[in-house]
XYZ file of C-alpha atoms in Angstrom:
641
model
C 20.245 0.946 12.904
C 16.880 -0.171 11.477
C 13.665 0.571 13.349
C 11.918 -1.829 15.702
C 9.064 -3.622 13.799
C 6.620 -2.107 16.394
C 8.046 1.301 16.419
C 5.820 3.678 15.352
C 8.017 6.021 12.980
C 7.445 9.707 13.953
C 8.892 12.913 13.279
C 9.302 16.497 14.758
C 9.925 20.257 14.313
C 12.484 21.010 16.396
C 13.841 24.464 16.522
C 17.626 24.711 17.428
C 19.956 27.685 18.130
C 21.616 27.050 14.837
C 18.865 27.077 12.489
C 14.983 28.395 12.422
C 12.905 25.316 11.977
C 14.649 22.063 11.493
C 12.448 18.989 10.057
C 13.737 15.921 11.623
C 12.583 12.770 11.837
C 12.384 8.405 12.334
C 10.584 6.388 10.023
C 12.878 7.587 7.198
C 12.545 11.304 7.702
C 15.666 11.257 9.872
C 15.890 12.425 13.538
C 18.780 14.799 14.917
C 20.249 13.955 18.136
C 22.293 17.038 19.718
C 24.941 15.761 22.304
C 24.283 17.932 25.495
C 27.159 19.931 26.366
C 28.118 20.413 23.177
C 27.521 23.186 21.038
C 24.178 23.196 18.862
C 25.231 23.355 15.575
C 27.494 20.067 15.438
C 24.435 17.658 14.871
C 24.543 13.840 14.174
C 21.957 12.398 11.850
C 20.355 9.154 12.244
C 19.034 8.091 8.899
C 16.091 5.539 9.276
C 14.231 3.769 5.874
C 10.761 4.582 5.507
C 9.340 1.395 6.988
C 6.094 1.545 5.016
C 7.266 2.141 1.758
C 8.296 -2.318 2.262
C 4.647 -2.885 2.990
C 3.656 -5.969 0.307
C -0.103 -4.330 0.909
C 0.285 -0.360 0.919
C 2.259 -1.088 -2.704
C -1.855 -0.155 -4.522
C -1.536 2.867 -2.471
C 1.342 4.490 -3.869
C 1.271 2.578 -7.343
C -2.205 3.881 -7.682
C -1.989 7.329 -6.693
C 1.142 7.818 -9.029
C -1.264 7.969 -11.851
C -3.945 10.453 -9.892
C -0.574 12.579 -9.133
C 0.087 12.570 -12.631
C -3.355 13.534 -14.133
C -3.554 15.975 -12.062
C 0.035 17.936 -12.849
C -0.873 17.297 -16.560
C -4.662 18.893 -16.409
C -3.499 22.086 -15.063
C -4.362 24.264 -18.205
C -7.423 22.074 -19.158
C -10.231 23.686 -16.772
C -10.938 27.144 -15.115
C -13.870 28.175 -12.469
C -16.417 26.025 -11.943
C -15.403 22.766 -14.015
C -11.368 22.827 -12.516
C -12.914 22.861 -8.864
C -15.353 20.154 -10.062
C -12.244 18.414 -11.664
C -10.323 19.074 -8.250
C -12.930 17.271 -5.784
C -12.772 14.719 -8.230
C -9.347 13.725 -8.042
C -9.670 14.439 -4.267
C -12.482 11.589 -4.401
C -9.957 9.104 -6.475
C -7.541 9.703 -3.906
C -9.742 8.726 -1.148
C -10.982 5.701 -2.901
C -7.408 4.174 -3.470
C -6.628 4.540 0.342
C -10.427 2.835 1.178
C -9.378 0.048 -1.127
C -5.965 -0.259 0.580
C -7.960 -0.089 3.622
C -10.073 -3.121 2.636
C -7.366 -5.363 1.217
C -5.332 -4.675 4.830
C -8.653 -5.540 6.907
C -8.687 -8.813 4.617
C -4.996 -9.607 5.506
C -5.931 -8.986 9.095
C -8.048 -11.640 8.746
C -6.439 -13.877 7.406
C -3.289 -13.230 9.320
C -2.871 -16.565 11.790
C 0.298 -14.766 13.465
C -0.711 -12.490 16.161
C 1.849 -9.594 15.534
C 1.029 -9.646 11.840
C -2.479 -9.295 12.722
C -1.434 -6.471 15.272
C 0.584 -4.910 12.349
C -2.215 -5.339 10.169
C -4.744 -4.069 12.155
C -2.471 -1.183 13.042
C -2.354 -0.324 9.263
C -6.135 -0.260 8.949
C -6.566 2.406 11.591
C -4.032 4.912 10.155
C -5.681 4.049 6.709
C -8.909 5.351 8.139
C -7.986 8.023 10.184
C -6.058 9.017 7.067
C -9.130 8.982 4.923
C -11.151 10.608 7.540
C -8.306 13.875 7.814
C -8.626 13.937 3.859
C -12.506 13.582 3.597
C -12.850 16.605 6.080
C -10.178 18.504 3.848
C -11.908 17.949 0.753
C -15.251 19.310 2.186
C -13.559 22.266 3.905
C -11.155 23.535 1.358
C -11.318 21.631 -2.135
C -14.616 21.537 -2.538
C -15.434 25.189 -0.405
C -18.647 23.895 0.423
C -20.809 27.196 1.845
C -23.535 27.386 4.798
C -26.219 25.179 3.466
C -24.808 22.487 1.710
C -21.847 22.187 4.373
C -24.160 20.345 6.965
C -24.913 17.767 4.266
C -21.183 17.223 3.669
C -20.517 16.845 7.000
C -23.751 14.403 7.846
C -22.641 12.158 5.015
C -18.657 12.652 6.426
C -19.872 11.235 9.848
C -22.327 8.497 8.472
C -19.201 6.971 6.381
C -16.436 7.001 9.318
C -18.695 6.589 12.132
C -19.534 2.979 11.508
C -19.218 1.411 15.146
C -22.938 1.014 15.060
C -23.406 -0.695 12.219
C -23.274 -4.529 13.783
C -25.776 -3.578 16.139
C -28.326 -1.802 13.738
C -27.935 -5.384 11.763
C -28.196 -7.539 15.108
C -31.795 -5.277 15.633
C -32.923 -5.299 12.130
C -32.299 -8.927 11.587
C -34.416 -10.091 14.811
C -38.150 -11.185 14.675
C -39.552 -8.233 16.519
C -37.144 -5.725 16.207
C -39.113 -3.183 18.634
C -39.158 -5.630 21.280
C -35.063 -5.980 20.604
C -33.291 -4.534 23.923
C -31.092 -2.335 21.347
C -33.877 -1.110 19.458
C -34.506 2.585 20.817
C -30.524 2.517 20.564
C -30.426 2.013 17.154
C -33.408 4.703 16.289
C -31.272 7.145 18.389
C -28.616 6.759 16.084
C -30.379 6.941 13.162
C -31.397 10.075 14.427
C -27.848 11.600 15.448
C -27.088 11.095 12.116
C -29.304 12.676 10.351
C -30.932 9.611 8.898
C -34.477 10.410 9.325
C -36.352 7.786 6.928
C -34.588 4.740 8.427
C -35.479 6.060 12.236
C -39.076 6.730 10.758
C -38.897 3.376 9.896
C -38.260 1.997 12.684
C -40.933 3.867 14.849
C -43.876 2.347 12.373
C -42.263 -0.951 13.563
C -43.470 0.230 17.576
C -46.713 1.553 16.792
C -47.472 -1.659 14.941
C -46.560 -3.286 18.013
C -47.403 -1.478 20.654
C -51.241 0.413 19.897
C -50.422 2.694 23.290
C -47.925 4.682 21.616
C -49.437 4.992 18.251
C -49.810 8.371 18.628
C -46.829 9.175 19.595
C -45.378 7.612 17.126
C -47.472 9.422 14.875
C -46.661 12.191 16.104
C -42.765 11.580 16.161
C -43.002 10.970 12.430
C -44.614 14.137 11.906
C -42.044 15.731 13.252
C -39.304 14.281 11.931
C -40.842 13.814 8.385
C -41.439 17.814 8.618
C -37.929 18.514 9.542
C -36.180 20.885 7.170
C -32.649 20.744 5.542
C -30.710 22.586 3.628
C -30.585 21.448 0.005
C -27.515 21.276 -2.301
C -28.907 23.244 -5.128
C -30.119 26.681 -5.115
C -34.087 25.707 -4.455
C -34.351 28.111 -1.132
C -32.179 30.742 0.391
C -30.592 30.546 3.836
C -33.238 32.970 4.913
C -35.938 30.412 3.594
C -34.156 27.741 5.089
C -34.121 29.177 8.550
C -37.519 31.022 8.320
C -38.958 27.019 8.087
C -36.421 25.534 10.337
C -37.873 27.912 13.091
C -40.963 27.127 12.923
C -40.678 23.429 12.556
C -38.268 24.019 15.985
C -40.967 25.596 17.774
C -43.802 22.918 16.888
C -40.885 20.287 18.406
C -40.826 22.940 21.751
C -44.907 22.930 22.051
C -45.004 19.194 21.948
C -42.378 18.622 24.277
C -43.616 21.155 27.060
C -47.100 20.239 26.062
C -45.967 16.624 27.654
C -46.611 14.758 24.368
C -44.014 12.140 24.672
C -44.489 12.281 28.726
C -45.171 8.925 29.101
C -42.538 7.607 26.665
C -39.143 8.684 27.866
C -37.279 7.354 24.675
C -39.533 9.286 22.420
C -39.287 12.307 24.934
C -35.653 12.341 24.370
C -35.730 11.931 21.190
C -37.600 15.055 20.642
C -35.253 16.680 23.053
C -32.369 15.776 20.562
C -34.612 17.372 17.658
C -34.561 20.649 19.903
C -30.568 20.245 19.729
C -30.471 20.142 23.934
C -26.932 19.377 24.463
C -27.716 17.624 27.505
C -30.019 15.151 26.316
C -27.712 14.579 22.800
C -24.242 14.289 25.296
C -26.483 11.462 27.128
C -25.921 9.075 24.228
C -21.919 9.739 23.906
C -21.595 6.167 23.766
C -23.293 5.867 20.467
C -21.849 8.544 18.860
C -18.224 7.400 20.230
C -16.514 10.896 18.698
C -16.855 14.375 19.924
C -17.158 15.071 15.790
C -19.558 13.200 15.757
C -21.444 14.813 18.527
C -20.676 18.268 16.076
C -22.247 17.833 13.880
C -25.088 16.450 14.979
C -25.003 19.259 17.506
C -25.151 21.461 14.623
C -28.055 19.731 12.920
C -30.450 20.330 15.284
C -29.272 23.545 16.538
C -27.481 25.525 13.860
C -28.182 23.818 10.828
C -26.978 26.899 8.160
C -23.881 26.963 10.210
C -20.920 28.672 7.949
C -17.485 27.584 7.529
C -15.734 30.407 9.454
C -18.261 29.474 12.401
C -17.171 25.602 12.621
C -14.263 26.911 14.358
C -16.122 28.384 17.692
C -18.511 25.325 17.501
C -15.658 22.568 17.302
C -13.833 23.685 20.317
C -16.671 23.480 22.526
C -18.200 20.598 21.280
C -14.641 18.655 22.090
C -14.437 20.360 25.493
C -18.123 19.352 26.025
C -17.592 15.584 24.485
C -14.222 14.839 26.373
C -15.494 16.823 29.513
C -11.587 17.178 30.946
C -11.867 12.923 31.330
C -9.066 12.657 28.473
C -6.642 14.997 26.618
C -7.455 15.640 22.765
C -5.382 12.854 20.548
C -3.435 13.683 17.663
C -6.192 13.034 15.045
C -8.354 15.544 17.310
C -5.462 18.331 17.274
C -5.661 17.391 13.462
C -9.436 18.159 12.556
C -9.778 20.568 14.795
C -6.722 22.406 13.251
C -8.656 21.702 10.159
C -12.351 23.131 11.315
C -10.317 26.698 12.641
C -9.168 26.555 8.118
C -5.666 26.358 9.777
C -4.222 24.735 6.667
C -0.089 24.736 7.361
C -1.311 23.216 10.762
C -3.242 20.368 9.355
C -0.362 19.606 7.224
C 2.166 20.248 10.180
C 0.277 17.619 11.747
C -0.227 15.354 9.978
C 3.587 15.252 9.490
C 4.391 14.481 13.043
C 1.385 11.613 13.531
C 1.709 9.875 10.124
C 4.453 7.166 9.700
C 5.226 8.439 6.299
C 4.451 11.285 3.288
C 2.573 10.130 1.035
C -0.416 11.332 3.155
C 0.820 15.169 3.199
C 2.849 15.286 0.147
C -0.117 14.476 -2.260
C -2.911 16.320 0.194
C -0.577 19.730 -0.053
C 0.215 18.801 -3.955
C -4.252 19.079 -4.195
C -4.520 21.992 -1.916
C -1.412 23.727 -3.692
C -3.736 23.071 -6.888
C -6.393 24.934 -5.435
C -4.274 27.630 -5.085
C -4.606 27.889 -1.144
C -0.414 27.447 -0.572
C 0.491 29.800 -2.677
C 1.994 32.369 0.008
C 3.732 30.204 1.841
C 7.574 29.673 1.219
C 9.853 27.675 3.653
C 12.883 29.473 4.797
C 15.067 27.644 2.788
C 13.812 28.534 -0.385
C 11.571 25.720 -1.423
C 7.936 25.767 -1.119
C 5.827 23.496 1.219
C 4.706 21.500 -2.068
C 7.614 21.111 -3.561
C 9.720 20.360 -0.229
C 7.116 17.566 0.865
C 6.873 15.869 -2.788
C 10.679 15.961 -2.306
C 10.370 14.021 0.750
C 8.373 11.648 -0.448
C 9.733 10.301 -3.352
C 13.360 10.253 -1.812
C 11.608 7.825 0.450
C 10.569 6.154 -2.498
C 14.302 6.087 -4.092
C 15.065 3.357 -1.221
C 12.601 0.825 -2.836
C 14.084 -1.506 -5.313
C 10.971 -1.183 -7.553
C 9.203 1.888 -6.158
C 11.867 4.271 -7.225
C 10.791 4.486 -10.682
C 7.720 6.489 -9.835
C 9.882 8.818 -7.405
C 10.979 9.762 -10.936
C 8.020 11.223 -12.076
C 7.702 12.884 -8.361
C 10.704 15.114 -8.782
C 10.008 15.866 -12.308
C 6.752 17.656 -10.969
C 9.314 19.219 -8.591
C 10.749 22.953 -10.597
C 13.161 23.879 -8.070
C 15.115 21.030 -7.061
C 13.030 18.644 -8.378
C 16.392 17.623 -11.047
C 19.138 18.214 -8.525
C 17.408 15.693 -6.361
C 16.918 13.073 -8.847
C 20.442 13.577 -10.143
C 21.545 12.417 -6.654
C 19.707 9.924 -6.264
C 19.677 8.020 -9.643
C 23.271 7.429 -8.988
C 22.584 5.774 -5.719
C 20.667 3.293 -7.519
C 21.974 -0.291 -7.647
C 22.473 -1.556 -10.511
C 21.607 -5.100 -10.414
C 20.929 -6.302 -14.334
C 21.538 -4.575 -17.462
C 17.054 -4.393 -17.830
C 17.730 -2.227 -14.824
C 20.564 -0.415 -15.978
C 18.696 0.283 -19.523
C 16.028 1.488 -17.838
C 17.903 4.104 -15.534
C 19.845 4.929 -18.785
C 16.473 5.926 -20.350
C 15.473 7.571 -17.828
C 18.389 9.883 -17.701
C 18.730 9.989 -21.368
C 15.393 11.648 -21.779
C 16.098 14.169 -19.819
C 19.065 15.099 -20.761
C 21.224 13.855 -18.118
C 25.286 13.569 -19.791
C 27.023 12.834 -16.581
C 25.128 10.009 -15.094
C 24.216 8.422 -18.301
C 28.336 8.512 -18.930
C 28.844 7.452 -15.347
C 25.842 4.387 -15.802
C 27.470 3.067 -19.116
C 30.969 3.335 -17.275
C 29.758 1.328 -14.842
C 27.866 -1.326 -16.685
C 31.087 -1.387 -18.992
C 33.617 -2.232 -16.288
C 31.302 -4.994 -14.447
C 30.733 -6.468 -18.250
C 34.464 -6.545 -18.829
C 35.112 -7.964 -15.263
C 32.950 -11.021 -16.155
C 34.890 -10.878 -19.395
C 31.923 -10.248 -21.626
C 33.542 -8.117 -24.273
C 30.949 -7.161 -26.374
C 28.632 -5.631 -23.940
C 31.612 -4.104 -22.476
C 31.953 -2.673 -25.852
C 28.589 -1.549 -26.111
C 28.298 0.353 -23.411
C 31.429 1.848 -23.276
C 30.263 3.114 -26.786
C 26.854 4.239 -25.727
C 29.170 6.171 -22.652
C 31.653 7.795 -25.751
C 34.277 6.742 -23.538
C 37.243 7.038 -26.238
C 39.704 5.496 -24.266
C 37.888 2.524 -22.308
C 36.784 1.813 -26.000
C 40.289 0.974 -27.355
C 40.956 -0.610 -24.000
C 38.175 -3.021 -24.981
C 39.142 -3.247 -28.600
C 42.077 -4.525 -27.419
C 40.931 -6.734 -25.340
C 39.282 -8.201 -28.521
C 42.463 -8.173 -30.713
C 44.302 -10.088 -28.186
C 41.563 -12.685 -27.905
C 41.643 -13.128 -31.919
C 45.579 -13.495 -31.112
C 45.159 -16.302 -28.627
C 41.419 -18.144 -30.409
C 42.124 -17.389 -34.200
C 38.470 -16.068 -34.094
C 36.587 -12.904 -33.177
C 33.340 -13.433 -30.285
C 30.529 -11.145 -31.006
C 30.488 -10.863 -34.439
C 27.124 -9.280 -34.350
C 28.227 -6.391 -32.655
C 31.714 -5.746 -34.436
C 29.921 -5.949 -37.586
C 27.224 -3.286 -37.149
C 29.362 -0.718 -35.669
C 28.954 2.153 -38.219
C 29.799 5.215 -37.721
C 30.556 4.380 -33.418
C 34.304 2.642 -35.017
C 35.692 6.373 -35.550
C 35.035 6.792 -31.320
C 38.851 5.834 -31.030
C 41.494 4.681 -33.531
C 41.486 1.237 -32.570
C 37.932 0.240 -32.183
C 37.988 1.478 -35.931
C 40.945 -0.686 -36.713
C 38.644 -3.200 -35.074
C 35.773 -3.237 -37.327
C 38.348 -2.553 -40.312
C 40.001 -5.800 -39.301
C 36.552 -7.521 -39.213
C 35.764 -6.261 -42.410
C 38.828 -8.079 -43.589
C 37.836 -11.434 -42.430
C 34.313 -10.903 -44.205
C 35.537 -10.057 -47.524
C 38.218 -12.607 -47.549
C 35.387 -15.480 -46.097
C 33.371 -14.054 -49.620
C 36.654 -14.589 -51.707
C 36.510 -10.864 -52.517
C 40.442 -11.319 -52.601
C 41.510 -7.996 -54.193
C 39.069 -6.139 -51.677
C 40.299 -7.585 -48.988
C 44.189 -7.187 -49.926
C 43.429 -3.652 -50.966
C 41.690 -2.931 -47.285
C 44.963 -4.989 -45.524
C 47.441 -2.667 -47.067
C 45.462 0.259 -46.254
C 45.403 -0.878 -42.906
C 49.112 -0.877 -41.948
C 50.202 2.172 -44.484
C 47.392 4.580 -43.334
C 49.095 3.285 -39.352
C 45.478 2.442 -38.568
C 46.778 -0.800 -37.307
C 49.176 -0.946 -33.993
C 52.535 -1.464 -34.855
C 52.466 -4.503 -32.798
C 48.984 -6.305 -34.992
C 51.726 -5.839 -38.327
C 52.804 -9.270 -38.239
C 49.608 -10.719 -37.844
C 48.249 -8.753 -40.547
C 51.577 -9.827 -42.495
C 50.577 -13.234 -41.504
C 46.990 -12.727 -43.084
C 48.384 -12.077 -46.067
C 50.269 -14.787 -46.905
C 47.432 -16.451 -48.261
C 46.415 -13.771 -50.806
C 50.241 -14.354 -51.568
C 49.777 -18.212 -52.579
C 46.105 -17.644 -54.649
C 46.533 -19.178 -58.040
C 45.689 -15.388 -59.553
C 47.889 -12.621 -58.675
C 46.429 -10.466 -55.952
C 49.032 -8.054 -55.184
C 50.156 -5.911 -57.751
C 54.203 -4.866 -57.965
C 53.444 -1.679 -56.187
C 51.487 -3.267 -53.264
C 53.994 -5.913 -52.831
C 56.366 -3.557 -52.252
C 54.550 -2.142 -49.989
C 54.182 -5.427 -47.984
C 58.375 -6.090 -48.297
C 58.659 -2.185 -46.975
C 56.475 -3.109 -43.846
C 57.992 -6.031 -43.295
C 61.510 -4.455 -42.929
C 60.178 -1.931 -40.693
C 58.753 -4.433 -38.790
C 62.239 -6.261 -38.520
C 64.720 -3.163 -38.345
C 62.347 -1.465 -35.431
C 63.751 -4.367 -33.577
C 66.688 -4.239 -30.953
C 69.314 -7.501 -31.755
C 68.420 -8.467 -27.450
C 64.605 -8.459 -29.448
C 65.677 -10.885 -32.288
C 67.622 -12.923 -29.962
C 64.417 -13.499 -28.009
C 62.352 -13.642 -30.710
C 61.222 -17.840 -30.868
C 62.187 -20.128 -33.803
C 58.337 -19.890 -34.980
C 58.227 -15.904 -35.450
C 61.611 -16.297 -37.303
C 60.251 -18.911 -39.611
C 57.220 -16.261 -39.921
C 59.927 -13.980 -41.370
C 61.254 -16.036 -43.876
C 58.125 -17.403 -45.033
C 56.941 -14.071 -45.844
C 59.582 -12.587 -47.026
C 59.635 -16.031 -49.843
C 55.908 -15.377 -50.258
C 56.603 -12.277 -51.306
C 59.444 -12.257 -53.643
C 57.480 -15.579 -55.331
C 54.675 -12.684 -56.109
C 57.216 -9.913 -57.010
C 57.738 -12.536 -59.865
C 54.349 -13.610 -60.251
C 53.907 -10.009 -60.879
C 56.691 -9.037 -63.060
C 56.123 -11.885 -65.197
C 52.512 -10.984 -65.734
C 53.068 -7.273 -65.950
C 55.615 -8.139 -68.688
C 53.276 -10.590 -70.627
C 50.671 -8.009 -71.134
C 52.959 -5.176 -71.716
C 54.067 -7.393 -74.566
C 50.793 -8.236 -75.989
């Protein structure tokens, strides 16, 4: 049953009487339906394909990260301390820009999309794309890249200036006009500047009002003092926190004098402004609608009120801030239960998650593959005797074992995978259609370079019997050769002896004639080439070769008892050369098969025998006694010279 195009695949942990924790799931991670009434443990399984793995435009997503995966696994032993967690936030970066450019090439589809639900589906995309990028840029601040009380603010002012970007049309509309401080958005726009942080641009801005308005140049002046004075932490190791917050108290009290000093009295956008600079909650929570997230109303909370805020503190400060943002007018949504499992550092919860909200893996497989990197996974072991890593990678490129081209990086997936990593590709390598022999080849390389006997016999099997169903004998041959299948190998030779039978000629010359040492597989592929060999030394008038090569065929047995007469046959013209090819002995040799041939025959054989194989019989056996002659006469004329 395939999934409704506007389905939204989802999956769940259900816990059952019959097992702990079962993972089940739509969207191509399966969902398990128990009938009610019936006991637990008989469970039907309704297998779904991963819809978004047949996405034309999510294709740079996983073709791209395939090669960060990879670097990654293969850099391992290359750095320690400081330069492998530099290395690490690195490859968390690459990640992030491969989803933004997926992000941008789906907006640009949107776009261009006349057909409403394709723009719906489009636009859909673009929104998971960015809340997944906004999950994994909090990650890589919180746990890859560690980042301590100081520096953490900074992280998380530039995290909310690059996802909170609902503002930027109207800071352009503002900007843009003739007198932007006349512009009814302006003291909008100079609030956000300064819920984000941005201090300059706001500063900016406020020049633009005292130019224009000479009654609040003072204020203004005053404004930009303040703000132009504010302290912040810096990324390097220029002050301590003790520094840091010895200077960001003072600079909080000169914004407290002003303010109950009535400064900005007679300006109430200034006056609020300087309120934000205090960090009152009140007066921040009265622009919610330009800061549109309760994250976003964090951090900015924290910026003006706890600005060397540590990591294990971002927990107590998230929950209220949500609580104070949503103000019980709306319940949390998933992406809220997901970064605020992520600002508590509840890792397996993030990932847990993101599992359940995300329409497919590739999101948690290669964010726990990072974090396993930085070693935060390490004590965590699913019942079942996998680890979260592995199990999720596992996932993932199953998904990607459904896709008629994607499958050949699920490969490199399960590789990376030490447990049962080869036990799942095994299984599914042998579900894999195939279509051509280019496709074929390449599973067969695949398998062959890592050792995998069975399915590479069980591949050239395959390919031989479709080859010989469309009666193409030589590749038949070839890959029943490459599978050292003995037996489908004579099968085939004879398939080619009986065509020389009915044509008089052998197809695929090329092939029979570069054997080499594959013609000893089975007894009659070597009779084969043998037989070939035959027809090339007689076709180069290498006459006493070739007759020495015929006999040895039929008195080693090399040849089938039933190819005699045609090799009898063959001979007859070595028989009627102007030289003697045969000596005495050989020829006997010939008249001695020949009879065996005959007497081995029942008389209800002979009868049946037609007029044509009769006249065979007598024309060889006149052939032959003509050379016995030949023979004696010659032998005789040089024994008497």
């Amino acid at each position: 049953s395939e999934q409704a195009a506007g389905e939204k695949p989802h999956c769940e942990l259900q816990r059952t009487e019959s097992c702990k924790v079962q993972v089940t799931a739509e969207g191509g991670k399966g969902k398990a339906l128990c009938g009610e009434g019936r006991p637990s443990s008989s469970c039907v399984f309704v297998v779904r394909k991963d819809q978004d793995i047949y996405i034309q435009t999510l294709r740079k997503l996983f073709n791209e990260s395939h090669g960060i995966f990879i670097g990654l696994q293969r850099s391992e032993e290359e750095f320690a301390g400081k330069s492998r967690k530099t290395q690490l936030v690195q490859v968390s970066k690459n990640y992030r820009s491969v989803i933004r450019a997926c992000m941008e090439d789906m907006h640009q589809a949107a776009v261009s999309a006349r057909d409403p639900a394709l723009h719906s589906q489009y636009s859909t995309q673009v929104s998971i794309l960015s809340a997944m990028e906004l999950i994994w840029n909090l990650c890589e601040i919180l746990f890859v890249e560690a980042a301590v009380a100081g520096p953490l603010l900074l992280r998380l002012l530039d995290w909310v200036r690059l996802h909170v970007c609902d503002v930027d049309n109207m800071v352009r509309e503002v900007l843009s006009s003739e007198n932007p401080s006349k512009h009814e958005l302006f003291w909008n726009v100079v609030d956000v500047f300064v819920l984000q942080g941005r201090m300059d641009e706001a500063r900016h801005l406020l020049s633009k009002e005292a130019s224009a308005n000479p009654t609040s140049v003072n204020m203004c002046r005053i404004l930009d003092d303040l703000m132009k004075k504010m302290p912040v932490p810096s990324l390097g190791n220029t002050q301590t926190l003790t520094e840091m917050e010895l200077k960001w108290q003072h600079w909080h009290e000169e914004c407290q004098r002003y303010l109950q000093d009535g400064t900005f009295a007679s300006n109430s956008h200034m006056e609020s402004i300087c309120k934000i600079l205090l960090g009152d909650e009140n007066a921040i929570l009265e622009k919610k609608e330009l800061m549109t997230t309760w994250y976003h109303f964090l951090v900015t909370r924290l910026l003006y009120s706890h600005p060397t805020v540590k990591p294990m503190e971002l927990r107590f400060y998230a929950q209220s801030s949500m609580d104070l943002f949503l103000g019980g007018e709306s319940s949390p949504e998933p992406l809220d239960t997901i970064l605020m499992a992520a600002f508590e550092f509840e890792l397996h919860q993030v990932i847990k998650e993101c599992s359940i909200a995300l329409s497919n893996w590739w999101f948690v497989a290669h964010l726990t593959d990072l974090l396993d990197h930085c070693k935060l996974l390490q004590s965590h072991n699913l019942y079942f005797g996998s680890n979260m890593r592995e199990f999720l990678l596992l996932e993932y490129a199953s998904g990607l074992f459904s896709h008629y081209s994607l499958w050949q990086l699920g490969v490199d997936y399960f590789d990376h995978c030490p447990e049962y990593g080869r036990v799942y590709l095994e299984l599914h390598i042998e579900r894999i259609p195939l279509n051509t022999e280019q496709k074929a080849l390449k599973v067969l390389r695949i398998c062959e370079q890592r050792q995998m006997h069975e399915q590479v016999r069980s591949i050239c099997k395959i390919m031989a019997m479709k080859a010989l169903r469309n009666n193409r004998l030589g590749s038949a041959l070839s890959w029943s050769i490459r599978a050292k299948d003995a037996a489908f190998a004579t099968l085939i030779s004879d398939r080619f002896l009986k065509d020389y039978c009915e044509k008089g000629c052998f197809s695929d010359l090329d092939l029979i004639d570069n054997l080499g040492p594959s013609m000893l597989l089975s007894d009659r592929l070597t009779f084969l080439g043998k037989y070939r060999e035959f027809h090339r030394l007689y076709g180069e008038k290498r006459f006493s070769e070739a007759a020495k090569l015929l006999l040895m065929l039929m008195t080693a047995h090399i040849a089938p008892c039933s190819f005699w007469m045609t090799l009898l046959t063959d001979a007859l013209p070595l028989l009627e050369q102007k030289e003697v090819i045969f000596s005495a002995e050989q020829t006997y040799e010939l008249m001695r098969c020949l009879e065996d041939l005959t007497a081995g025959k029942s008389d209800k054989q002979k009868f049946q025998d037609d007029d044509v194989e009769t006249m065979k019989v007598e024309m060889l056996r006149l052939a032959l006694a003509r050379n016995l002659a030949r023979v004696i006469v010659k032998e005789g004329t040089l024994e008497g010279s």
